[in-house]
C-alpha cells in the first residue's frame, strides 16, 4: 500500500539526498569530522568510517614536517583518495600566523595528491580560556586568503553581520559556533544561527559545541547545510556508535527541515474527529 499522497509536491527522496557543494566541489555527506582527541588512531579511523563523512579537518599546526607527511601516522591511516582534507588553522592567534599555516596546509594537500585542494578552515583565536574567534582578525585573514585563491571556511561567533561581511568577501561558507569549542553545550546561539542561515546564500556549517546527535538534528532542522563534529564523538563512551548516531542525526534533521514541522498551538487539538462518534 502506498501511503504517500499522489498530490505530494516534494520529492520524498530529496531529504535523503545528502550531497552538497562547496566552491563547485560536490560532497556526499553533510557531516564533517575533526580528528583530534581520540584515544588512539585506530579508534579515530573506525569512527570516521562509521560516520561516512566526506570532509575531514586536520589541525595543521600538529603536523611536524611538511616534507615528511607520509611519516605522520594520522595522515598515513586515512584514505585520502576518498576523503577530502580540510586543513585548519587551529591554534593560530594572529592573522599572520593563520595565513602562514594556511599556506602550509595547501602544501600538505598537494603532497597527499589533492592538487586542486585550496580549502582552509580559518581559525584566528587569541583567547586561550574561552577559545572565542577574533572577528576582526578573521575578517582580515579571510580577505587576504580569498584574494589569493583559497576556498575559505571561516569559524566565527554567530554574528549575522560578520557572517554577511565574510560572504561578501567571497568566503565559501561560514561556520558559526553552537557553543564554545569542546564544551558539548549544544546550540546555545540558536536564534543568531537561524538569522545567519536565513540571510546567507552560501552554505552555513554549525561548528563547535555539539554534544550529541540531537544537537546535530536541531542544527539541520533549522536549515544548516552541514555540521562539524569532533569532541562529541571522540569523548563519547563509544565513539564509533556516536559517529553513526551523528550520521543518522544529520540525515534525520535534513528530512525534518524538508518536511516542515507542524504549527504550534497554545491548546490541545484532538487528533480524532468530533463527528460520527459511537453513542
PDB file of N, CA, C and O in Angstrom, residues 95 99 102 106 118 120 122 138-153 165-172:
ATOM      1  N   UNK A  95      46.594  37.045  12.682  1.00  0.00           N
ATOM      2  CA  UNK A  95      46.312  36.978  11.244  1.00  0.00           C
ATOM      3  C   UNK A  95      47.504  36.383  10.504  1.00  0.00           C
ATOM      4  O   UNK A  95      47.363  35.494   9.649  1.00  0.00           O
ATOM      5  N   UNK A  99      47.629  32.883   8.227  1.00  0.00           N
ATOM      6  CA  UNK A  99      47.982  32.897   6.802  1.00  0.00           C
ATOM      7  C   UNK A  99      49.140  31.940   6.530  1.00  0.00           C
ATOM      8  O   UNK A  99      49.129  31.183   5.551  1.00  0.00           O
ATOM      9  N   UNK A 102      47.886  28.369   6.773  1.00  0.00           N
ATOM     10  CA  UNK A 102      47.051  28.055   5.618  1.00  0.00           C
ATOM     11  C   UNK A 102      47.910  27.656   4.420  1.00  0.00           C
ATOM     12  O   UNK A 102      47.592  26.714   3.683  1.00  0.00           O
ATOM     13  N   UNK A 106      48.049  24.032   2.406  1.00  0.00           N
ATOM     14  CA  UNK A 106      47.921  23.879   0.953  1.00  0.00           C
ATOM     15  C   UNK A 106      49.008  22.958   0.407  1.00  0.00           C
ATOM     16  O   UNK A 106      48.749  22.121  -0.468  1.00  0.00           O
ATOM     17  N   UNK A 118      42.405  23.737  -2.364  1.00  0.00           N
ATOM     18  CA  UNK A 118      42.837  25.016  -1.787  1.00  0.00           C
ATOM     19  C   UNK A 118      41.957  25.400  -0.605  1.00  0.00           C
ATOM     20  O   UNK A 118      41.900  26.563  -0.215  1.00  0.00           O
ATOM     21  N   UNK A 120      40.612  25.840   3.206  1.00  0.00           N
ATOM     22  CA  UNK A 120      41.180  26.076   4.525  1.00  0.00           C
ATOM     23  C   UNK A 120      40.061  26.451   5.485  1.00  0.00           C
ATOM     24  O   UNK A 120      39.199  27.274   5.174  1.00  0.00           O
ATOM     25  N   UNK A 122      39.432  28.464   8.459  1.00  0.00           N
ATOM     26  CA  UNK A 122      40.156  29.592   9.045  1.00  0.00           C
ATOM     27  C   UNK A 122      39.738  29.807  10.491  1.00  0.00           C
ATOM     28  O   UNK A 122      38.570  30.050  10.794  1.00  0.00           O
ATOM     29  N   UNK A 138      39.765  37.450  11.871  1.00  0.00           N
ATOM     30  CA  UNK A 138      39.192  36.505  10.914  1.00  0.00           C
ATOM     31  C   UNK A 138      38.852  37.202   9.603  1.00  0.00           C
ATOM     32  O   UNK A 138      39.125  36.683   8.513  1.00  0.00           O
ATOM     33  N   UNK A 139      38.275  38.388   9.701  1.00  0.00           N
ATOM     34  CA  UNK A 139      37.899  39.153   8.507  1.00  0.00           C
ATOM     35  C   UNK A 139      39.136  39.513   7.683  1.00  0.00           C
ATOM     36  O   UNK A 139      39.150  39.365   6.451  1.00  0.00           O
ATOM     37  N   UNK A 140      40.189  39.966   8.359  1.00  0.00           N
ATOM     38  CA  UNK A 140      41.416  40.363   7.658  1.00  0.00           C
ATOM     39  C   UNK A 140      42.084  39.161   6.981  1.00  0.00           C
ATOM     40  O   UNK A 140      42.494  39.231   5.822  1.00  0.00           O
ATOM     41  N   UNK A 141      42.203  38.066   7.727  1.00  0.00           N
ATOM     42  CA  UNK A 141      42.837  36.874   7.170  1.00  0.00           C
ATOM     43  C   UNK A 141      42.010  36.301   6.018  1.00  0.00           C
ATOM     44  O   UNK A 141      42.568  35.853   5.005  1.00  0.00           O
ATOM     45  N   UNK A 142      40.696  36.320   6.157  1.00  0.00           N
ATOM     46  CA  UNK A 142      39.822  35.797   5.104  1.00  0.00           C
ATOM     47  C   UNK A 142      39.989  36.593   3.817  1.00  0.00           C
ATOM     48  O   UNK A 142      40.088  36.016   2.723  1.00  0.00           O
ATOM     49  N   UNK A 143      40.028  37.905   3.940  1.00  0.00           N
ATOM     50  CA  UNK A 143      40.185  38.746   2.743  1.00  0.00           C
ATOM     51  C   UNK A 143      41.495  38.429   2.029  1.00  0.00           C
ATOM     52  O   UNK A 143      41.539  38.290   0.803  1.00  0.00           O
ATOM     53  N   UNK A 144      42.569  38.309   2.796  1.00  0.00           N
ATOM     54  CA  UNK A 144      43.888  38.004   2.212  1.00  0.00           C
ATOM     55  C   UNK A 144      43.856  36.662   1.488  1.00  0.00           C
ATOM     56  O   UNK A 144      44.321  36.534   0.346  1.00  0.00           O
ATOM     57  N   UNK A 145      43.319  35.634   2.155  1.00  0.00           N
ATOM     58  CA  UNK A 145      43.329  34.289   1.593  1.00  0.00           C
ATOM     59  C   UNK A 145      42.407  34.151   0.393  1.00  0.00           C
ATOM     60  O   UNK A 145      42.755  33.491  -0.598  1.00  0.00           O
ATOM     61  N   UNK A 146      41.230  34.758   0.452  1.00  0.00           N
ATOM     62  CA  UNK A 146      40.311  34.718  -0.692  1.00  0.00           C
ATOM     63  C   UNK A 146      40.968  35.346  -1.915  1.00  0.00           C
ATOM     64  O   UNK A 146      40.885  34.820  -3.035  1.00  0.00           O
ATOM     65  N   UNK A 147      41.644  36.472  -1.712  1.00  0.00           N
ATOM     66  CA  UNK A 147      42.298  37.164  -2.822  1.00  0.00           C
ATOM     67  C   UNK A 147      43.450  36.357  -3.424  1.00  0.00           C
ATOM     68  O   UNK A 147      43.899  36.661  -4.533  1.00  0.00           O
ATOM     69  N   UNK A 148      43.912  35.356  -2.702  1.00  0.00           N
ATOM     70  CA  UNK A 148      44.992  34.506  -3.200  1.00  0.00           C
ATOM     71  C   UNK A 148      44.504  33.122  -3.602  1.00  0.00           C
ATOM     72  O   UNK A 148      45.290  32.174  -3.721  1.00  0.00           O
ATOM     73  N   UNK A 149      43.222  33.002  -3.815  1.00  0.00           N
ATOM     74  CA  UNK A 149      42.666  31.799  -4.410  1.00  0.00           C
ATOM     75  C   UNK A 149      42.295  30.685  -3.465  1.00  0.00           C
ATOM     76  O   UNK A 149      41.952  29.582  -3.908  1.00  0.00           O
ATOM     77  N   UNK A 150      42.323  30.928  -2.175  1.00  0.00           N
ATOM     78  CA  UNK A 150      41.919  29.907  -1.224  1.00  0.00           C
ATOM     79  C   UNK A 150      40.393  29.807  -1.154  1.00  0.00           C
ATOM     80  O   UNK A 150      39.679  30.804  -1.338  1.00  0.00           O
ATOM     81  N   UNK A 151      39.910  28.608  -0.877  1.00  0.00           N
ATOM     82  CA  UNK A 151      38.499  28.388  -0.571  1.00  0.00           C
ATOM     83  C   UNK A 151      38.396  28.464   0.954  1.00  0.00           C
ATOM     84  O   UNK A 151      38.811  27.542   1.660  1.00  0.00           O
ATOM     85  N   UNK A 152      37.865  29.569   1.450  1.00  0.00           N
ATOM     86  CA  UNK A 152      37.940  29.880   2.877  1.00  0.00           C
ATOM     87  C   UNK A 152      36.640  29.532   3.591  1.00  0.00           C
ATOM     88  O   UNK A 152      35.560  29.976   3.186  1.00  0.00           O
ATOM     89  N   UNK A 153      36.769  28.743   4.653  1.00  0.00           N
ATOM     90  CA  UNK A 153      35.637  28.369   5.507  1.00  0.00           C
ATOM     91  C   UNK A 153      35.919  28.930   6.897  1.00  0.00           C
ATOM     92  O   UNK A 153      36.580  28.281   7.726  1.00  0.00           O
ATOM     93  N   UNK A 165      29.392  39.868   6.011  1.00  0.00           N
ATOM     94  CA  UNK A 165      30.619  40.500   5.514  1.00  0.00           C
ATOM     95  C   UNK A 165      31.576  39.461   4.932  1.00  0.00           C
ATOM     96  O   UNK A 165      32.198  39.689   3.882  1.00  0.00           O
ATOM     97  N   UNK A 166      31.695  38.326   5.589  1.00  0.00           N
ATOM     98  CA  UNK A 166      32.565  37.263   5.097  1.00  0.00           C
ATOM     99  C   UNK A 166      32.028  36.683   3.791  1.00  0.00           C
ATOM    100  O   UNK A 166      32.799  36.349   2.879  1.00  0.00           O
ATOM    101  N   UNK A 167      30.732  36.551   3.699  1.00  0.00           N
ATOM    102  CA  UNK A 167      30.129  36.096   2.443  1.00  0.00           C
ATOM    103  C   UNK A 167      30.440  37.068   1.311  1.00  0.00           C
ATOM    104  O   UNK A 167      30.819  36.659   0.204  1.00  0.00           O
ATOM    105  N   UNK A 168      30.305  38.365   1.584  1.00  0.00           N
ATOM    106  CA  UNK A 168      30.562  39.374   0.559  1.00  0.00           C
ATOM    107  C   UNK A 168      32.026  39.427   0.147  1.00  0.00           C
ATOM    108  O   UNK A 168      32.360  39.820  -0.980  1.00  0.00           O
ATOM    109  N   UNK A 169      32.929  39.021   1.060  1.00  0.00           N
ATOM    110  CA  UNK A 169      34.353  38.948   0.723  1.00  0.00           C
ATOM    111  C   UNK A 169      34.660  37.812  -0.244  1.00  0.00           C
ATOM    112  O   UNK A 169      35.704  37.813  -0.897  1.00  0.00           O
ATOM    113  N   UNK A 170      33.767  36.811  -0.279  1.00  0.00           N
ATOM    114  CA  UNK A 170      33.984  35.673  -1.152  1.00  0.00           C
ATOM    115  C   UNK A 170      34.273  34.370  -0.445  1.00  0.00           C
ATOM    116  O   UNK A 170      34.729  33.411  -1.077  1.00  0.00           O
ATOM    117  N   UNK A 171      34.008  34.307   0.866  1.00  0.00           N
ATOM    118  CA  UNK A 171      34.189  33.047   1.581  1.00  0.00           C
ATOM    119  C   UNK A 171      33.218  31.991   1.049  1.00  0.00           C
ATOM    120  O   UNK A 171      32.104  32.311   0.629  1.00  0.00           O
ATOM    121  N   UNK A 172      33.645  30.738   1.087  1.00  0.00           N
ATOM    122  CA  UNK A 172      32.847  29.654   0.519  1.00  0.00           C
ATOM    123  C   UNK A 172      31.725  29.213   1.444  1.00  0.00           C
ATOM    124  O   UNK A 172      30.691  28.721   0.990  1.00  0.00           O
TER     125      UNK A 172
END
